[in-house]
Each structure stands twice: as C-alpha cells, then as structure tokens.
Short mmCIF file of C-alpha atoms in Angstrom, two decimals:
data_model
loop_
_atom_site.label_atom_id
_atom_site.label_comp_id
_atom_site.label_asym_id
_atom_site.label_seq_id
_atom_site.Cartn_x
_atom_site.Cartn_y
_atom_site.Cartn_z
CA UNK A 704 26.91 79.50 20.16
CA UNK A 705 30.57 78.52 20.19
CA UNK A 706 31.74 82.00 21.15
CA UNK A 707 29.15 82.15 23.89
CA UNK A 708 30.43 78.84 25.27
CA UNK A 709 34.05 79.99 25.25
CA UNK A 710 33.20 83.34 26.85
CA UNK A 711 31.49 81.45 29.65
CA UNK A 712 34.54 79.29 30.38
CA UNK A 713 35.15 78.61 34.06
CA UNK A 714 37.61 81.16 35.46
CA UNK A 715 37.25 83.59 32.49
CA UNK A 716 35.59 86.21 34.68
CA UNK A 717 33.00 88.83 33.81
CA UNK A 718 32.89 91.42 31.07
CA UNK A 719 35.29 93.82 32.74
CA UNK A 720 37.77 91.05 33.54
CA UNK A 721 37.78 89.82 29.96
CA UNK A 722 38.21 93.39 28.73
CA UNK A 723 41.21 93.90 31.09
CA UNK A 724 42.95 90.72 29.87
CA UNK A 725 42.23 91.58 26.25
CA UNK A 726 43.92 95.00 26.66
CA UNK A 727 46.88 93.44 28.46
CA UNK A 728 47.20 90.77 25.75
CA UNK A 729 47.33 93.41 23.01
CA UNK A 730 50.22 95.29 24.65
CA UNK A 731 52.70 92.42 24.86
CA UNK A 732 53.86 92.72 21.27
CA UNK A 733 54.36 96.50 21.70
CA UNK A 734 57.12 96.14 24.27
CA UNK A 735 59.90 96.73 21.76
CA UNK A 736 58.83 100.37 21.60
CA UNK A 737 59.39 100.95 25.34
CA UNK A 738 62.85 101.44 26.80
CA UNK A 739 62.12 103.08 30.13
CA UNK A 740 63.00 100.78 33.01
CA UNK A 741 60.24 102.04 35.28
CA UNK A 742 57.46 101.66 32.70
CA UNK A 743 58.65 98.16 31.69
CA UNK A 744 58.92 97.05 35.34
CA UNK A 745 55.39 98.30 36.13
CA UNK A 746 53.94 96.56 33.07
CA UNK A 747 55.72 93.23 33.68
CA UNK A 748 54.75 93.23 37.34
CA UNK A 749 51.13 93.82 36.31
CA UNK A 750 51.37 90.99 33.77
CA UNK A 751 52.86 88.64 36.38
CA UNK A 752 50.11 89.34 38.93
CA UNK A 753 47.42 89.03 36.29
CA UNK A 754 48.70 85.62 35.11
CA UNK A 755 49.00 84.34 38.66
CA UNK A 756 45.36 85.14 39.34
CA UNK A 757 43.97 83.92 36.04
CA UNK A 758 42.01 80.63 36.27
CA UNK A 759 41.35 80.25 32.54
CA UNK A 760 43.64 77.67 30.93
CA UNK A 761 42.79 78.91 27.46
CA UNK A 762 43.71 82.49 28.27
CA UNK A 763 46.91 81.59 30.14
CA UNK A 764 47.98 79.47 27.16
CA UNK A 765 47.36 82.42 24.83
CA UNK A 766 49.41 84.76 27.04
CA UNK A 767 52.21 82.19 27.29
CA UNK A 768 52.47 81.80 23.53
CA UNK A 769 52.30 85.51 22.86
CA UNK A 770 54.97 86.31 25.45
CA UNK A 771 57.28 83.72 23.82
CA UNK A 772 56.54 85.18 20.39
CA UNK A 773 57.49 88.65 21.70
CA UNK A 774 60.92 87.31 22.68
CA UNK A 775 61.83 87.25 18.98
CA UNK A 776 61.20 90.97 18.41
CA UNK A 777 62.17 92.69 21.67
CA UNK A 778 65.68 93.53 22.97
CA UNK A 779 67.46 90.73 24.81
CA UNK A 780 66.91 92.22 28.30
CA UNK A 781 63.13 92.30 27.80
CA UNK A 782 63.17 88.78 26.36
CA UNK A 783 65.03 87.53 29.45
CA UNK A 784 62.54 89.36 31.69
CA UNK A 785 59.55 87.78 29.90
CA UNK A 786 60.99 84.27 30.19
CA UNK A 787 61.90 84.83 33.85
CA UNK A 788 58.34 85.99 34.48
CA UNK A 789 56.80 82.97 32.76
CA UNK A 790 58.97 80.62 34.80
CA UNK A 791 58.02 82.32 38.07
CA UNK A 792 54.24 82.21 37.56
CA UNK A 793 52.73 78.82 38.40
CA UNK A 794 49.82 79.02 35.87
CA UNK A 795 52.23 79.65 33.00
CA UNK A 796 54.57 76.84 34.10
CA UNK A 797 51.58 74.53 34.04
CA UNK A 798 50.56 75.84 30.62
CA UNK A 799 54.09 75.20 29.25
CA UNK A 800 54.05 71.64 30.53
CA UNK A 801 50.60 71.04 29.03
CA UNK A 802 51.37 72.67 25.68
CA UNK A 803 54.68 70.79 25.27
CA UNK A 804 52.66 67.58 25.06
CA UNK A 805 50.49 68.80 22.16
CA UNK A 806 51.47 68.38 18.57
CA UNK A 807 51.43 71.75 16.80
CA UNK A 808 48.77 72.26 14.17
CA UNK A 809 48.89 74.45 11.15
CA UNK A 810 48.47 78.10 12.21
CA UNK A 811 45.21 79.48 10.92
CA UNK A 812 45.51 81.79 7.91
CA UNK A 813 43.07 84.14 6.26
CA UNK A 814 40.14 82.29 4.70
CA UNK A 815 41.05 79.09 6.55
CA UNK A 816 37.97 77.01 7.35
CA UNK A 817 39.61 75.17 10.24
CA UNK A 818 38.02 76.79 13.27
CA UNK A 819 40.14 74.68 15.64
CA UNK A 820 43.51 75.99 14.38
CA UNK A 821 45.47 78.43 16.52
CA UNK A 822 44.83 82.02 15.41
CA UNK A 823 47.48 84.43 16.75
CA UNK A 824 45.62 87.44 15.28
CA UNK A 825 42.54 87.14 17.47
CA UNK A 826 42.00 90.13 19.75
CA UNK A 827 40.36 88.02 22.41
CA UNK A 828 42.83 85.53 23.96
CA UNK A 829 39.97 83.23 24.98
CA UNK A 830 39.02 82.66 21.35
CA UNK A 831 42.43 82.09 19.66
CA UNK A 832 42.56 78.32 20.41
CA UNK A 833 46.03 78.55 21.97
CA UNK A 834 45.33 75.62 24.28
CA UNK A 835 45.00 73.30 21.27
CA UNK A 836 48.38 74.22 19.80
CA UNK A 837 51.87 73.08 20.66
CA UNK A 838 54.67 75.29 21.99
CA UNK A 839 56.77 75.63 18.84
CA UNK A 840 57.97 79.04 20.04
CA UNK A 841 60.04 77.50 22.84
CA UNK A 842 61.70 75.14 20.37
CA UNK A 843 62.71 78.07 18.18
CA UNK A 844 64.07 80.00 21.18
CA UNK A 845 66.60 77.21 21.76
CA UNK A 846 68.29 78.37 18.52
CA UNK A 847 68.25 82.12 19.30
CA UNK A 848 71.61 83.88 19.11
CA UNK A 849 71.70 85.32 22.65
CA UNK A 850 73.01 82.77 25.21
CA UNK A 851 71.25 84.42 28.18
CA UNK A 852 67.87 84.18 26.38
CA UNK A 853 68.62 80.50 25.67
CA UNK A 854 69.42 79.94 29.36
CA UNK A 855 66.18 81.50 30.62
CA UNK A 856 64.25 79.53 28.00
CA UNK A 857 65.80 76.28 29.26
CA UNK A 858 64.74 77.12 32.82
CA UNK A 859 61.16 77.54 31.64
CA UNK A 860 61.03 74.11 30.02
CA UNK A 861 59.71 71.10 31.98
CA UNK A 862 62.26 68.69 33.44
CA UNK A 863 61.04 65.88 31.18
CA UNK A 864 61.66 67.83 27.99
CA UNK A 865 64.11 66.04 25.70
CA UNK A 866 67.02 68.19 24.57
CA UNK A 867 69.38 66.96 21.81
CA UNK A 868 68.05 63.44 22.31
CA UNK A 869 69.00 63.34 26.05
CA UNK A 870 66.91 63.78 29.13
CA UNK A 871 67.80 67.05 30.82
CA UNK A 872 67.98 67.36 34.61
CA UNK A 873 65.93 70.25 35.94
CA UNK A 874 67.90 72.73 38.03
CA UNK A 875 66.37 75.38 40.24
CA UNK A 876 67.29 78.87 39.08
CA UNK A 877 69.50 80.82 41.47
CA UNK A 878 68.98 84.10 39.61
CA UNK A 879 67.70 86.89 41.81
CA UNK A 880 68.44 90.00 39.79
CA UNK A 881 66.65 92.26 37.35
CA UNK A 882 67.00 91.12 33.71
CA UNK A 883 65.91 94.55 32.50
CA UNK A 884 69.14 95.95 33.95
CA UNK A 885 71.52 92.98 33.89
CA UNK A 886 71.24 92.15 30.19
CA UNK A 887 71.22 95.58 28.58
CA UNK A 888 73.80 96.57 25.98
CA UNK A 889 75.29 98.99 28.53
CA UNK A 890 75.88 96.15 31.02
CA UNK A 891 77.55 94.13 28.24
CA UNK A 892 79.79 97.00 27.17
CA UNK A 893 80.89 97.55 30.79
CA UNK A 894 82.24 94.00 30.75
CA UNK A 895 83.74 94.50 27.32
CA UNK A 896 85.93 97.34 28.59
CA UNK A 897 86.84 95.19 31.65
CA UNK A 898 85.05 97.26 34.27
CA UNK A 899 83.87 95.81 37.55
CA UNK A 900 80.06 95.80 37.97
CA UNK A 901 78.83 98.66 40.09
CA UNK A 902 77.16 98.04 43.43
CA UNK A 903 73.64 99.36 43.19
CA UNK A 904 72.11 101.13 46.18
CA UNK A 905 68.45 100.26 46.40
CA UNK A 906 65.69 101.57 48.60
CA UNK A 907 63.80 99.13 50.80
CA UNK A 908 60.72 99.45 48.57
CA UNK A 909 62.70 98.81 45.34
CA UNK A 910 64.58 95.90 46.88
CA UNK A 911 61.63 93.90 48.16
CA UNK A 912 58.71 94.31 45.81
CA UNK A 913 57.82 92.92 42.39
CA UNK A 914 58.83 89.95 40.29
CA UNK A 915 62.33 91.41 39.73
CA UNK A 916 63.03 92.14 43.40
CA UNK A 917 66.63 92.31 44.55
CA UNK A 918 67.64 90.12 47.46
CA UNK A 919 69.65 92.81 49.25
CA UNK A 920 70.16 96.55 49.20
CA UNK A 921 73.79 96.24 48.14
CA UNK A 922 73.54 94.02 45.12
CA UNK A 923 76.29 92.63 42.88
CA UNK A 924 74.94 90.89 39.84
CA UNK A 925 75.47 87.13 40.33
CA UNK A 926 74.99 86.44 36.63
CA UNK A 927 77.62 88.90 35.39
CA UNK A 928 80.07 88.10 38.16
CA UNK A 929 82.38 90.09 40.44
CA UNK A 930 85.65 89.81 38.53
CA UNK A 931 86.78 91.65 35.38
CA UNK A 932 86.89 89.25 32.43
CA UNK A 933 90.60 89.94 31.81
CA UNK A 934 91.60 89.15 35.42
CA UNK A 935 93.57 86.12 36.54
CA UNK A 936 90.76 85.11 38.92
CA UNK A 937 88.29 84.99 36.01
CA UNK A 938 90.59 82.88 33.85
CA UNK A 939 91.16 80.39 36.69
CA UNK A 940 87.44 79.62 36.97
CA UNK A 941 86.10 76.32 35.72
CA UNK A 942 84.04 76.69 32.55
CA UNK A 943 80.90 75.55 34.35
CA UNK A 944 81.28 78.43 36.83
CA UNK A 945 81.26 81.03 34.06
CA UNK A 946 77.87 82.52 33.05
CA UNK A 947 76.71 81.25 29.66
CA UNK A 948 76.80 84.66 27.98
CA UNK A 949 80.38 85.34 29.19
CA UNK A 950 81.96 82.11 27.98
CA UNK A 951 83.24 83.68 24.77
CA UNK A 952 85.26 86.09 26.98
CA UNK A 953 86.46 83.11 28.98
CA UNK A 954 87.49 81.09 25.92
CA UNK A 955 89.21 84.12 24.35
CA UNK A 956 91.34 84.86 27.42
CA UNK A 957 92.10 81.14 27.93
CA UNK A 958 93.40 80.93 24.32
CA UNK A 959 95.29 84.20 24.78
CA UNK A 960 96.91 82.89 27.98
CA UNK A 961 97.95 79.71 26.20
CA UNK A 962 99.37 81.62 23.25
CA UNK A 963 101.30 83.95 25.57
CA UNK A 964 102.82 80.95 27.37
CA UNK A 965 103.92 79.39 24.08
CA UNK A 966 105.37 82.72 22.95
CA UNK A 967 107.32 83.16 26.20
CA UNK A 968 108.57 79.54 25.97
CA UNK A 969 109.75 80.13 22.43
CA UNK A 970 111.56 83.34 23.48
CA UNK A 971 113.30 81.53 26.33
CA UNK A 972 114.36 78.83 23.88
CA UNK A 973 115.84 81.46 21.53
CA UNK A 974 117.74 83.07 24.42
CA UNK A 975 119.21 79.72 25.47
CA UNK A 976 120.38 79.06 21.84
CA UNK A 977 122.10 82.45 21.77
CA UNK A 978 123.87 81.73 25.07
CA UNK A 979 125.14 78.39 23.67
CA UNK A 980 126.44 80.07 20.49
CA UNK A 981 128.43 82.58 22.56
#
C-alpha cells in the first residue's frame, strides 16, 4: 500500500516516465568510467532538462543527493559540471534549500527495520526516502581537496547557510564556461608550464546550446584567466581577483618575488661594503 501511494505521487508521471527517471538515476554513479567530452555533455544536458521538468520533490531530492555523492568518485571536471548543473536547475536549488533544513537520519542498512530512513541503494528514486534526509553530502564537499569543486559547492548552497559560524553573503556566479574542459588535468598542466590559454573557435550551435553553453564564439576561460601565472601582471593582481584554484601559484610567485628582492638587496649591500673597503 505504501509503495502504491509513493508511485502515485503528484508529478511522478506514468510508468514510462518513472522508468526513464529510474534509468537516468542509475547512470549517475557510472560517470567516472566516461571520459569523452561529447558523451558527457549529452548526458549532463539530458540530466539538466529532466530535472528542470520533474515535478516530484521526492525524486528531485534523490537525484540531488546522488549527484552530490558522485562528486566524491568522479574526476574534478565532472564534479564541477555536476555542481554547476545542480545550481542552474531551479528544482534542485529548491531541493537543496529544503534538505539543508532537515536533520540527517541514520542511513538505512541491510536488515534495518526503519522504513523511513534514507536508502541510497534503492533502484527507484521515488522510494529511497531522500526527501526525509539531510544534505550531509554538501557538508563533506566543503572539505574536498580541489578548490574549484569547493567553489562550485559554495555557489550551490543557500544564502542563509552558515559557514564557519558566520553568515555567508550569496553572490551570483559569473562563470559561463564548460567545466568539463576548463578543469581537466590538461588545462591545469597548461598553466603549470606557464602557457596562455588557447582561444577556442566554436560553431554557432556549440556556442549557444546546452547547460554548458559558451557566451561567445571566441572564448577565453574567465576562470583560468588570460595571463601566464609567472607574469608580472598576474603577480600584481589582488588575491581576491585570482581564481581559487590558482591561488597556490599566486602565493608561490609572490613569495618568490619577495625572496628575489631580499636577495638583490643583500647583494647590493655586499657590493657597497666592498667599495668601502677599497
């Protein structure tokens, strides 16, 4: 009787709709096995459109939690893409705000008699009780090692979320790139060898469609920046102007610049002493 009631939830759709969402739900944790940009983009665009049209709070909550769980096992570029997607879809933003106000229960384990506990192993997202569980995944993502993933996770959180005991002001994201490209290891290594980001020529179709649409056909990544990290222009930036995931470059070259100045000052002092001796 309980399953019948849940299956008939308002907005859950008919049999084919539930089957489609069940198949989509099962694929989210398989993303770490896919590296092709085209396939990932097609899947994430499909996921975005499906979540935008879903009217079931229970199912959207289940998808939100599973996408956040996937961020722990996929490469950093896919994790950033998932978080960017969740922040862009209104139903998932509403689910995040709602779930943040719920105290997390004990996750259901095998043989557990608590039918109201969240069960992440359920095949059917409507029946996993995600809407009754808190969003502990987002709290764990604040401690993840990759700074870009942390930044996207912060943008997903509601403005009223307390961070480190202080109320955080919500800022609108200005990011308009493609996380699947901008946060790959190759993009990081390009910066590591002090290369300027390449301008990407995009067709009109590629530049204007999908959740990861570029804003122009000649696109320079605004997150990575336009200056090599070892340039004088980069070092002169204020720390707040430097992307979060590039601040270790910024701090390194700032310290190097300071050390070089001290070394040159010491050499000048030695030269002056020699001149006085002569």
